[in-house]
Amino acid sequence: MRSFKAILAAALLFAGGAQAAADKPLVWVFSTGGTIAGSGSSPTDMSNYTAGQFTGEQLVRGLPQLADVAEIKVEQVVNILSNDLTVADWLTLSRRINETLADPRVAGVVVTHGTNTLEETAYFLNLTVKSDRPVVVVGAMRPATAISADGPLNLLNAVRVARSPDAKGKGALIVMNDEINAARDTTKTTTYRVETFRAPELGMLGYVDEDKVAFYRTPVKRHTVNSEFDVRALKTLPTVGVLYSYVEPRPELFQALVKAGDKGIVFAGTGAGALSKLERDGIDEMLKGKGAKPVMVLASRTGNGRVIGTKEYSDRGLIPADSLNAQKARILLMLALTKTQDPKEIRRIFAEY
Ligand code: ASP
């Protein structure tokens, strides 16, 4: 494995820089796998590679330039395709980050992650980390073995943001492609391009350029130290399912989720969160029936813009997701359900986060 040898060779260089790193800010790298740690059969293998093959330690040792900007410590949480992450993994990651940031010597943390579910983990950390120090989630679109792999520069930039005092108080951040984005507003927008993470309407927070980490705006929705959610003692979260609107839907899917034990359902309606008659009837039947009644949140399948609570949908018990996409509304609903079942309270939570 040619590239693996290259990584080991670079580790020797890194050893030379270790002493200089000791007086640098301390940044912890939590490694979870993904394409940034992926390995392909050749340098041109960009789609048949296997995610989660190199450890975080190998990625860090393969990037001697990191020693110029920070003292790095690494912890491997899992090493997998990000699609295979579990809620238990989120709880472990959040707990370890909280424990790590309790040490005042730590400037910030970086999480290396697969891009497929990166935005979900970033939003979960945005709501559950109890520190204003930077939590930066980073991935790559090309495996570590590829020509022009984007992982090494992304990782260097993530560490530069994690050690930056300007990144404090901005919640969890996503750093890729030299851009800094807010966890809440950012989504994976395209399948293979390196500029995949975008907050299309609200825009990025800043750039990571050669000269400096440059911020231009800050998120105002509640996060981290202002979040009311505390998962440190939890082993699991209430389950929430997502359904997606399309022409001639099958309303019995609502009941199927309830039967499967979901305590909440996020429904991604069309346009500004519109439901067809079949869908409205399916929800009415479920909410009026004798069985368990999930809390319903209404998002939009457009992926952009706000869903506003119209009277008709509010009367039906649907809580608007505001501008959260369905996968992020699901996370907020899971966390909300750890505290309350009261629809009024959950409505407040969706207005504030
Ligand atoms: N293709 C994904 C990535 O870009 C794999 C994953 O999410 O683990 O990282």
PDB file of N, CA and C in Angstrom, residues 158-236:
ATOM      1  N   ALA A 158      -9.173  22.331   9.854  1.00  0.00           N
ATOM      2  CA  ALA A 158     -10.061  22.089  11.001  1.00  0.00           C
ATOM      3  C   ALA A 158      -9.324  22.350  12.308  1.00  0.00           C
ATOM      4  N   VAL A 159      -8.069  21.896  12.383  1.00  0.00           N
ATOM      5  CA  VAL A 159      -7.280  22.125  13.604  1.00  0.00           C
ATOM      6  C   VAL A 159      -7.005  23.620  13.770  1.00  0.00           C
ATOM      7  N   ARG A 160      -6.745  24.314  12.663  1.00  0.00           N
ATOM      8  CA  ARG A 160      -6.508  25.760  12.760  1.00  0.00           C
ATOM      9  C   ARG A 160      -7.755  26.480  13.294  1.00  0.00           C
ATOM     10  N   VAL A 161      -8.927  26.026  12.873  1.00  0.00           N
ATOM     11  CA  VAL A 161     -10.164  26.643  13.396  1.00  0.00           C
ATOM     12  C   VAL A 161     -10.357  26.254  14.865  1.00  0.00           C
ATOM     13  N   ALA A 162     -10.088  24.987  15.197  1.00  0.00           N
ATOM     14  CA  ALA A 162     -10.305  24.515  16.574  1.00  0.00           C
ATOM     15  C   ALA A 162      -9.420  25.259  17.574  1.00  0.00           C
ATOM     16  N   ARG A 163      -8.259  25.738  17.134  1.00  0.00           N
ATOM     17  CA  ARG A 163      -7.375  26.447  18.066  1.00  0.00           C
ATOM     18  C   ARG A 163      -7.596  27.958  18.009  1.00  0.00           C
ATOM     19  N   SER A 164      -8.498  28.409  17.145  1.00  0.00           N
ATOM     20  CA  SER A 164      -8.690  29.850  16.971  1.00  0.00           C
ATOM     21  C   SER A 164      -9.619  30.432  18.041  1.00  0.00           C
ATOM     22  N   PRO A 165      -9.185  31.452  18.777  1.00  0.00           N
ATOM     23  CA  PRO A 165     -10.087  32.080  19.752  1.00  0.00           C
ATOM     24  C   PRO A 165     -11.325  32.675  19.072  1.00  0.00           C
ATOM     25  N   ASP A 166     -11.209  33.033  17.801  1.00  0.00           N
ATOM     26  CA  ASP A 166     -12.364  33.609  17.078  1.00  0.00           C
ATOM     27  C   ASP A 166     -13.477  32.581  16.846  1.00  0.00           C
ATOM     28  N   ALA A 167     -13.137  31.294  16.957  1.00  0.00           N
ATOM     29  CA  ALA A 167     -14.145  30.252  16.711  1.00  0.00           C
ATOM     30  C   ALA A 167     -14.959  29.945  17.969  1.00  0.00           C
ATOM     31  N   LYS A 168     -14.570  30.556  19.092  1.00  0.00           N
ATOM     32  CA  LYS A 168     -15.298  30.305  20.349  1.00  0.00           C
ATOM     33  C   LYS A 168     -16.713  30.859  20.282  1.00  0.00           C
ATOM     34  N   GLY A 169     -17.649  30.154  20.913  1.00  0.00           N
ATOM     35  CA  GLY A 169     -19.015  30.667  21.052  1.00  0.00           C
ATOM     36  C   GLY A 169     -19.857  30.581  19.797  1.00  0.00           C
ATOM     37  N   LYS A 170     -19.394  29.862  18.785  1.00  0.00           N
ATOM     38  CA  LYS A 170     -20.149  29.792  17.526  1.00  0.00           C
ATOM     39  C   LYS A 170     -20.828  28.429  17.327  1.00  0.00           C
ATOM     40  N   GLY A 171     -20.806  27.601  18.372  1.00  0.00           N
ATOM     41  CA  GLY A 171     -21.423  26.278  18.243  1.00  0.00           C
ATOM     42  C   GLY A 171     -20.538  25.353  17.441  1.00  0.00           C
ATOM     43  N   ALA A 172     -21.051  24.154  17.169  1.00  0.00           N
ATOM     44  CA  ALA A 172     -20.269  23.204  16.367  1.00  0.00           C
ATOM     45  C   ALA A 172     -20.135  23.740  14.944  1.00  0.00           C
ATOM     46  N   LEU A 173     -18.954  23.537  14.383  1.00  0.00           N
ATOM     47  CA  LEU A 173     -18.658  24.079  13.047  1.00  0.00           C
ATOM     48  C   LEU A 173     -18.288  22.938  12.098  1.00  0.00           C
ATOM     49  N   ILE A 174     -18.581  23.142  10.824  1.00  0.00           N
ATOM     50  CA  ILE A 174     -18.156  22.196   9.787  1.00  0.00           C
ATOM     51  C   ILE A 174     -17.098  22.905   8.951  1.00  0.00           C
ATOM     52  N   VAL A 175     -15.904  22.322   8.892  1.00  0.00           N
ATOM     53  CA  VAL A 175     -14.826  22.933   8.102  1.00  0.00           C
ATOM     54  C   VAL A 175     -14.415  21.964   7.005  1.00  0.00           C
ATOM     55  N   MET A 176     -14.631  22.378   5.769  1.00  0.00           N
ATOM     56  CA  MET A 176     -14.186  21.613   4.597  1.00  0.00           C
ATOM     57  C   MET A 176     -14.029  22.582   3.449  1.00  0.00           C
ATOM     58  N   ASN A 177     -13.143  22.255   2.513  1.00  0.00           N
ATOM     59  CA  ASN A 177     -12.999  23.067   1.305  1.00  0.00           C
ATOM     60  C   ASN A 177     -12.688  24.528   1.639  1.00  0.00           C
ATOM     61  N   ASP A 178     -11.888  24.754   2.672  1.00  0.00           N
ATOM     62  CA  ASP A 178     -11.453  26.095   3.119  1.00  0.00           C
ATOM     63  C   ASP A 178     -12.595  26.966   3.620  1.00  0.00           C
ATOM     64  N   GLU A 179     -13.742  26.374   3.918  1.00  0.00           N
ATOM     65  CA  GLU A 179     -14.903  27.157   4.346  1.00  0.00           C
ATOM     66  C   GLU A 179     -15.361  26.715   5.731  1.00  0.00           C
ATOM     67  N   ILE A 180     -15.857  27.698   6.503  1.00  0.00           N
ATOM     68  CA  ILE A 180     -16.370  27.399   7.841  1.00  0.00           C
ATOM     69  C   ILE A 180     -17.887  27.581   7.796  1.00  0.00           C
ATOM     70  N   ASN A 181     -18.605  26.542   8.174  1.00  0.00           N
ATOM     71  CA  ASN A 181     -20.063  26.604   8.162  1.00  0.00           C
ATOM     72  C   ASN A 181     -20.632  26.236   9.527  1.00  0.00           C
ATOM     73  N   ALA A 182     -21.825  26.751   9.816  1.00  0.00           N
ATOM     74  CA  ALA A 182     -22.496  26.462  11.084  1.00  0.00           C
ATOM     75  C   ALA A 182     -23.207  25.114  11.005  1.00  0.00           C
ATOM     76  N   ALA A 183     -23.085  24.324  12.086  1.00  0.00           N
ATOM     77  CA  ALA A 183     -23.686  22.976  12.101  1.00  0.00           C
ATOM     78  C   ALA A 183     -25.180  23.020  11.828  1.00  0.00           C
ATOM     79  N   ARG A 184     -25.878  24.004  12.405  1.00  0.00           N
ATOM     80  CA  ARG A 184     -27.336  24.028  12.278  1.00  0.00           C
ATOM     81  C   ARG A 184     -27.812  24.205  10.837  1.00  0.00           C
ATOM     82  N   ASP A 185     -27.137  25.046  10.098  1.00  0.00           N
ATOM     83  CA  ASP A 185     -27.682  25.501   8.819  1.00  0.00           C
ATOM     84  C   ASP A 185     -27.122  24.775   7.607  1.00  0.00           C
ATOM     85  N   THR A 186     -26.170  23.888   7.832  1.00  0.00           N
ATOM     86  CA  THR A 186     -25.382  23.356   6.716  1.00  0.00           C
ATOM     87  C   THR A 186     -25.777  21.926   6.385  1.00  0.00           C
ATOM     88  N   THR A 187     -25.785  21.627   5.091  1.00  0.00           N
ATOM     89  CA  THR A 187     -26.172  20.281   4.665  1.00  0.00           C
ATOM     90  C   THR A 187     -25.269  19.807   3.524  1.00  0.00           C
ATOM     91  N   LYS A 188     -25.193  18.500   3.362  1.00  0.00           N
ATOM     92  CA  LYS A 188     -24.427  17.962   2.229  1.00  0.00           C
ATOM     93  C   LYS A 188     -25.272  18.152   0.982  1.00  0.00           C
ATOM     94  N   THR A 189     -24.762  18.889  -0.007  1.00  0.00           N
ATOM     95  CA  THR A 189     -25.602  19.303  -1.135  1.00  0.00           C
ATOM     96  C   THR A 189     -25.319  18.556  -2.427  1.00  0.00           C
ATOM     97  N   THR A 190     -24.204  17.853  -2.503  1.00  0.00           N
ATOM     98  CA  THR A 190     -23.879  17.198  -3.773  1.00  0.00           C
ATOM     99  C   THR A 190     -23.056  15.947  -3.499  1.00  0.00           C
ATOM    100  N   THR A 191     -23.142  14.970  -4.403  1.00  0.00           N
ATOM    101  CA  THR A 191     -22.654  13.627  -4.107  1.00  0.00           C
ATOM    102  C   THR A 191     -21.123  13.462  -4.140  1.00  0.00           C
ATOM    103  N   TYR A 192     -20.462  14.117  -5.076  1.00  0.00           N
ATOM    104  CA  TYR A 192     -19.015  13.877  -5.224  1.00  0.00           C
ATOM    105  C   TYR A 192     -18.137  15.113  -5.129  1.00  0.00           C
ATOM    106  N   ARG A 193     -18.708  16.315  -5.274  1.00  0.00           N
ATOM    107  CA  ARG A 193     -17.870  17.527  -5.342  1.00  0.00           C
ATOM    108  C   ARG A 193     -17.315  17.894  -3.970  1.00  0.00           C
ATOM    109  N   VAL A 194     -16.111  18.468  -3.951  1.00  0.00           N
ATOM    110  CA  VAL A 194     -15.478  18.800  -2.667  1.00  0.00           C
ATOM    111  C   VAL A 194     -16.153  19.986  -1.972  1.00  0.00           C
ATOM    112  N   GLU A 195     -16.937  20.761  -2.718  1.00  0.00           N
ATOM    113  CA  GLU A 195     -17.637  21.901  -2.102  1.00  0.00           C
ATOM    114  C   GLU A 195     -19.033  21.493  -1.632  1.00  0.00           C
ATOM    115  N   THR A 196     -19.161  20.256  -1.157  1.00  0.00           N
ATOM    116  CA  THR A 196     -20.497  19.726  -0.879  1.00  0.00           C
ATOM    117  C   THR A 196     -21.234  20.398   0.278  1.00  0.00           C
ATOM    118  N   PHE A 197     -20.511  20.830   1.337  1.00  0.00           N
ATOM    119  CA  PHE A 197     -21.218  21.385   2.506  1.00  0.00           C
ATOM    120  C   PHE A 197     -21.564  22.842   2.302  1.00  0.00           C
ATOM    121  N   ARG A 198     -22.876  23.118   2.297  1.00  0.00           N
ATOM    122  CA  ARG A 198     -23.373  24.456   2.005  1.00  0.00           C
ATOM    123  C   ARG A 198     -24.521  24.785   2.947  1.00  0.00           C
ATOM    124  N   ALA A 199     -24.641  26.065   3.248  1.00  0.00           N
ATOM    125  CA  ALA A 199     -25.848  26.594   3.906  1.00  0.00           C
ATOM    126  C   ALA A 199     -26.458  27.523   2.864  1.00  0.00           C
ATOM    127  N   PRO A 200     -27.185  26.956   1.897  1.00  0.00           N
ATOM    128  CA  PRO A 200     -27.482  27.688   0.655  1.00  0.00           C
ATOM    129  C   PRO A 200     -28.093  29.071   0.864  1.00  0.00           C
ATOM    130  N   GLU A 201     -29.042  29.212   1.782  1.00  0.00           N
ATOM    131  CA  GLU A 201     -29.671  30.527   1.933  1.00  0.00           C
ATOM    132  C   GLU A 201     -28.976  31.399   2.963  1.00  0.00           C
ATOM    133  N   LEU A 202     -28.438  30.781   4.015  1.00  0.00           N
ATOM    134  CA  LEU A 202     -27.893  31.579   5.123  1.00  0.00           C
ATOM    135  C   LEU A 202     -26.399  31.845   4.984  1.00  0.00           C
ATOM    136  N   GLY A 203     -25.723  31.031   4.209  1.00  0.00           N
ATOM    137  CA  GLY A 203     -24.322  31.328   3.901  1.00  0.00           C
ATOM    138  C   GLY A 203     -23.330  30.837   4.930  1.00  0.00           C
ATOM    139  N   MET A 204     -22.079  30.824   4.501  1.00  0.00           N
ATOM    140  CA  MET A 204     -21.003  30.344   5.380  1.00  0.00           C
ATOM    141  C   MET A 204     -20.650  31.390   6.430  1.00  0.00           C
ATOM    142  N   LEU A 205     -19.927  30.932   7.469  1.00  0.00           N
ATOM    143  CA  LEU A 205     -19.515  31.861   8.531  1.00  0.00           C
ATOM    144  C   LEU A 205     -18.177  32.503   8.227  1.00  0.00           C
ATOM    145  N   GLY A 206     -17.337  31.802   7.464  1.00  0.00           N
ATOM    146  CA  GLY A 206     -16.023  32.371   7.197  1.00  0.00           C
ATOM    147  C   GLY A 206     -15.160  31.456   6.357  1.00  0.00           C
ATOM    148  N   TYR A 207     -13.900  31.888   6.193  1.00  0.00           N
ATOM    149  CA  TYR A 207     -12.934  31.156   5.367  1.00  0.00           C
ATOM    150  C   TYR A 207     -11.751  30.715   6.228  1.00  0.00           C
ATOM    151  N   VAL A 208     -11.083  29.660   5.771  1.00  0.00           N
ATOM    152  CA  VAL A 208      -9.775  29.320   6.334  1.00  0.00           C
ATOM    153  C   VAL A 208      -8.778  29.503   5.202  1.00  0.00           C
ATOM    154  N   ASP A 209      -8.050  30.597   5.236  1.00  0.00           N
ATOM    155  CA  ASP A 209      -7.054  30.847   4.205  1.00  0.00           C
ATOM    156  C   ASP A 209      -5.658  30.717   4.781  1.00  0.00           C
ATOM    157  N   GLU A 210      -4.665  30.824   3.891  1.00  0.00           N
ATOM    158  CA  GLU A 210      -3.288  30.611   4.339  1.00  0.00           C
ATOM    159  C   GLU A 210      -2.905  31.602   5.431  1.00  0.00           C
ATOM    160  N   ASP A 211      -3.364  32.852   5.299  1.00  0.00           N
ATOM    161  CA  ASP A 211      -2.936  33.868   6.263  1.00  0.00           C
ATOM    162  C   ASP A 211      -3.660  33.764   7.597  1.00  0.00           C
ATOM    163  N   LYS A 212      -4.978  33.428   7.558  1.00  0.00           N
ATOM    164  CA  LYS A 212      -5.707  33.385   8.826  1.00  0.00           C
ATOM    165  C   LYS A 212      -7.052  32.673   8.706  1.00  0.00           C
ATOM    166  N   VAL A 213      -7.640  32.433   9.897  1.00  0.00           N
ATOM    167  CA  VAL A 213      -9.026  31.961  10.004  1.00  0.00           C
ATOM    168  C   VAL A 213      -9.869  33.222  10.082  1.00  0.00           C
ATOM    169  N   ALA A 214     -10.758  33.421   9.090  1.00  0.00           N
ATOM    170  CA  ALA A 214     -11.468  34.702   8.987  1.00  0.00           C
ATOM    171  C   ALA A 214     -12.977  34.494   9.113  1.00  0.00           C
ATOM    172  N   PHE A 215     -13.556  34.997  10.216  1.00  0.00           N
ATOM    173  CA  PHE A 215     -15.018  34.902  10.422  1.00  0.00           C
ATOM    174  C   PHE A 215     -15.704  36.192   9.993  1.00  0.00           C
ATOM    175  N   TYR A 216     -16.928  36.070   9.489  1.00  0.00           N
ATOM    176  CA  TYR A 216     -17.719  37.239   9.069  1.00  0.00           C
ATOM    177  C   TYR A 216     -19.071  37.315   9.760  1.00  0.00           C
ATOM    178  N   ARG A 217     -19.515  36.229  10.371  1.00  0.00           N
ATOM    179  CA  ARG A 217     -20.830  36.215  11.035  1.00  0.00           C
ATOM    180  C   ARG A 217     -20.847  35.120  12.092  1.00  0.00           C
ATOM    181  N   THR A 218     -21.895  35.128  12.903  1.00  0.00           N
ATOM    182  CA  THR A 218     -22.000  34.133  13.979  1.00  0.00           C
ATOM    183  C   THR A 218     -23.442  33.621  14.064  1.00  0.00           C
ATOM    184  N   PRO A 219     -23.648  32.352  14.406  1.00  0.00           N
ATOM    185  CA  PRO A 219     -25.021  31.839  14.519  1.00  0.00           C
ATOM    186  C   PRO A 219     -25.727  32.439  15.739  1.00  0.00           C
ATOM    187  N   VAL A 220     -27.021  32.685  15.631  1.00  0.00           N
ATOM    188  CA  VAL A 220     -27.741  33.282  16.767  1.00  0.00           C
ATOM    189  C   VAL A 220     -28.726  32.314  17.436  1.00  0.00           C
ATOM    190  N   LYS A 221     -28.983  31.181  16.830  1.00  0.00           N
ATOM    191  CA  LYS A 221     -29.891  30.220  17.460  1.00  0.00           C
ATOM    192  C   LYS A 221     -29.188  29.551  18.653  1.00  0.00           C
ATOM    193  N   ARG A 222     -29.970  29.063  19.627  1.00  0.00           N
ATOM    194  CA  ARG A 222     -29.376  28.496  20.857  1.00  0.00           C
ATOM    195  C   ARG A 222     -28.512  27.265  20.549  1.00  0.00           C
ATOM    196  N   HIS A 223     -27.363  27.195  21.202  1.00  0.00           N
ATOM    197  CA  HIS A 223     -26.483  26.037  21.035  1.00  0.00           C
ATOM    198  C   HIS A 223     -25.560  25.903  22.235  1.00  0.00           C
ATOM    199  N   THR A 224     -24.855  24.846  22.315  1.00  0.00           N
ATOM    200  CA  THR A 224     -23.820  24.501  23.320  1.00  0.00           C
ATOM    201  C   THR A 224     -24.154  25.057  24.716  1.00  0.00           C
ATOM    202  N   VAL A 225     -23.421  26.066  25.185  1.00  0.00           N
ATOM    203  CA  VAL A 225     -23.615  26.513  26.575  1.00  0.00           C
ATOM    204  C   VAL A 225     -25.009  27.093  26.814  1.00  0.00           C
ATOM    205  N   ASN A 226     -25.703  27.479  25.751  1.00  0.00           N
ATOM    206  CA  ASN A 226     -27.075  27.988  25.918  1.00  0.00           C
ATOM    207  C   ASN A 226     -28.137  26.932  25.614  1.00  0.00           C
ATOM    208  N   SER A 227     -27.694  25.705  25.407  1.00  0.00           N
ATOM    209  CA  SER A 227     -28.658  24.639  25.107  1.00  0.00           C
ATOM    210  C   SER A 227     -29.189  24.052  26.420  1.00  0.00           C
ATOM    211  N   GLU A 228     -30.471  23.720  26.449  1.00  0.00           N
ATOM    212  CA  GLU A 228     -31.069  23.147  27.661  1.00  0.00           C
ATOM    213  C   GLU A 228     -30.921  21.625  27.716  1.00  0.00           C
ATOM    214  N   PHE A 229     -30.341  21.036  26.665  1.00  0.00           N
ATOM    215  CA  PHE A 229     -30.298  19.570  26.610  1.00  0.00           C
ATOM    216  C   PHE A 229     -29.014  19.038  27.248  1.00  0.00           C
ATOM    217  N   ASP A 230     -29.192  18.029  28.090  1.00  0.00           N
ATOM    218  CA  ASP A 230     -28.042  17.423  28.747  1.00  0.00           C
ATOM    219  C   ASP A 230     -28.146  15.910  28.591  1.00  0.00           C
ATOM    220  N   VAL A 231     -27.278  15.356  27.768  1.00  0.00           N
ATOM    221  CA  VAL A 231     -27.376  13.906  27.492  1.00  0.00           C
ATOM    222  C   VAL A 231     -26.282  13.125  28.214  1.00  0.00           C
ATOM    223  N   ARG A 232     -25.552  13.804  29.121  1.00  0.00           N
ATOM    224  CA  ARG A 232     -24.369  13.164  29.688  1.00  0.00           C
ATOM    225  C   ARG A 232     -24.691  11.869  30.427  1.00  0.00           C
ATOM    226  N   ALA A 233     -25.889  11.779  31.012  1.00  0.00           N
ATOM    227  CA  ALA A 233     -26.221  10.558  31.764  1.00  0.00           C
ATOM    228  C   ALA A 233     -27.089   9.590  30.955  1.00  0.00           C
ATOM    229  N   LEU A 234     -27.360   9.925  29.698  1.00  0.00           N
ATOM    230  CA  LEU A 234     -28.296   9.104  28.924  1.00  0.00           C
ATOM    231  C   LEU A 234     -27.582   7.990  28.150  1.00  0.00           C
ATOM    232  N   LYS A 235     -28.268   6.855  28.015  1.00  0.00           N
ATOM    233  CA  LYS A 235     -27.712   5.729  27.252  1.00  0.00           C
ATOM    234  C   LYS A 235     -28.440   5.576  25.913  1.00  0.00           C
ATOM    235  N   THR A 236     -29.592   6.227  25.803  1.00  0.00           N
ATOM    236  CA  THR A 236     -30.384   6.113  24.581  1.00  0.00           C
ATOM    237  C   THR A 236     -31.272   7.353  24.458  1.00  0.00           C
TER     238      THR A 236
END
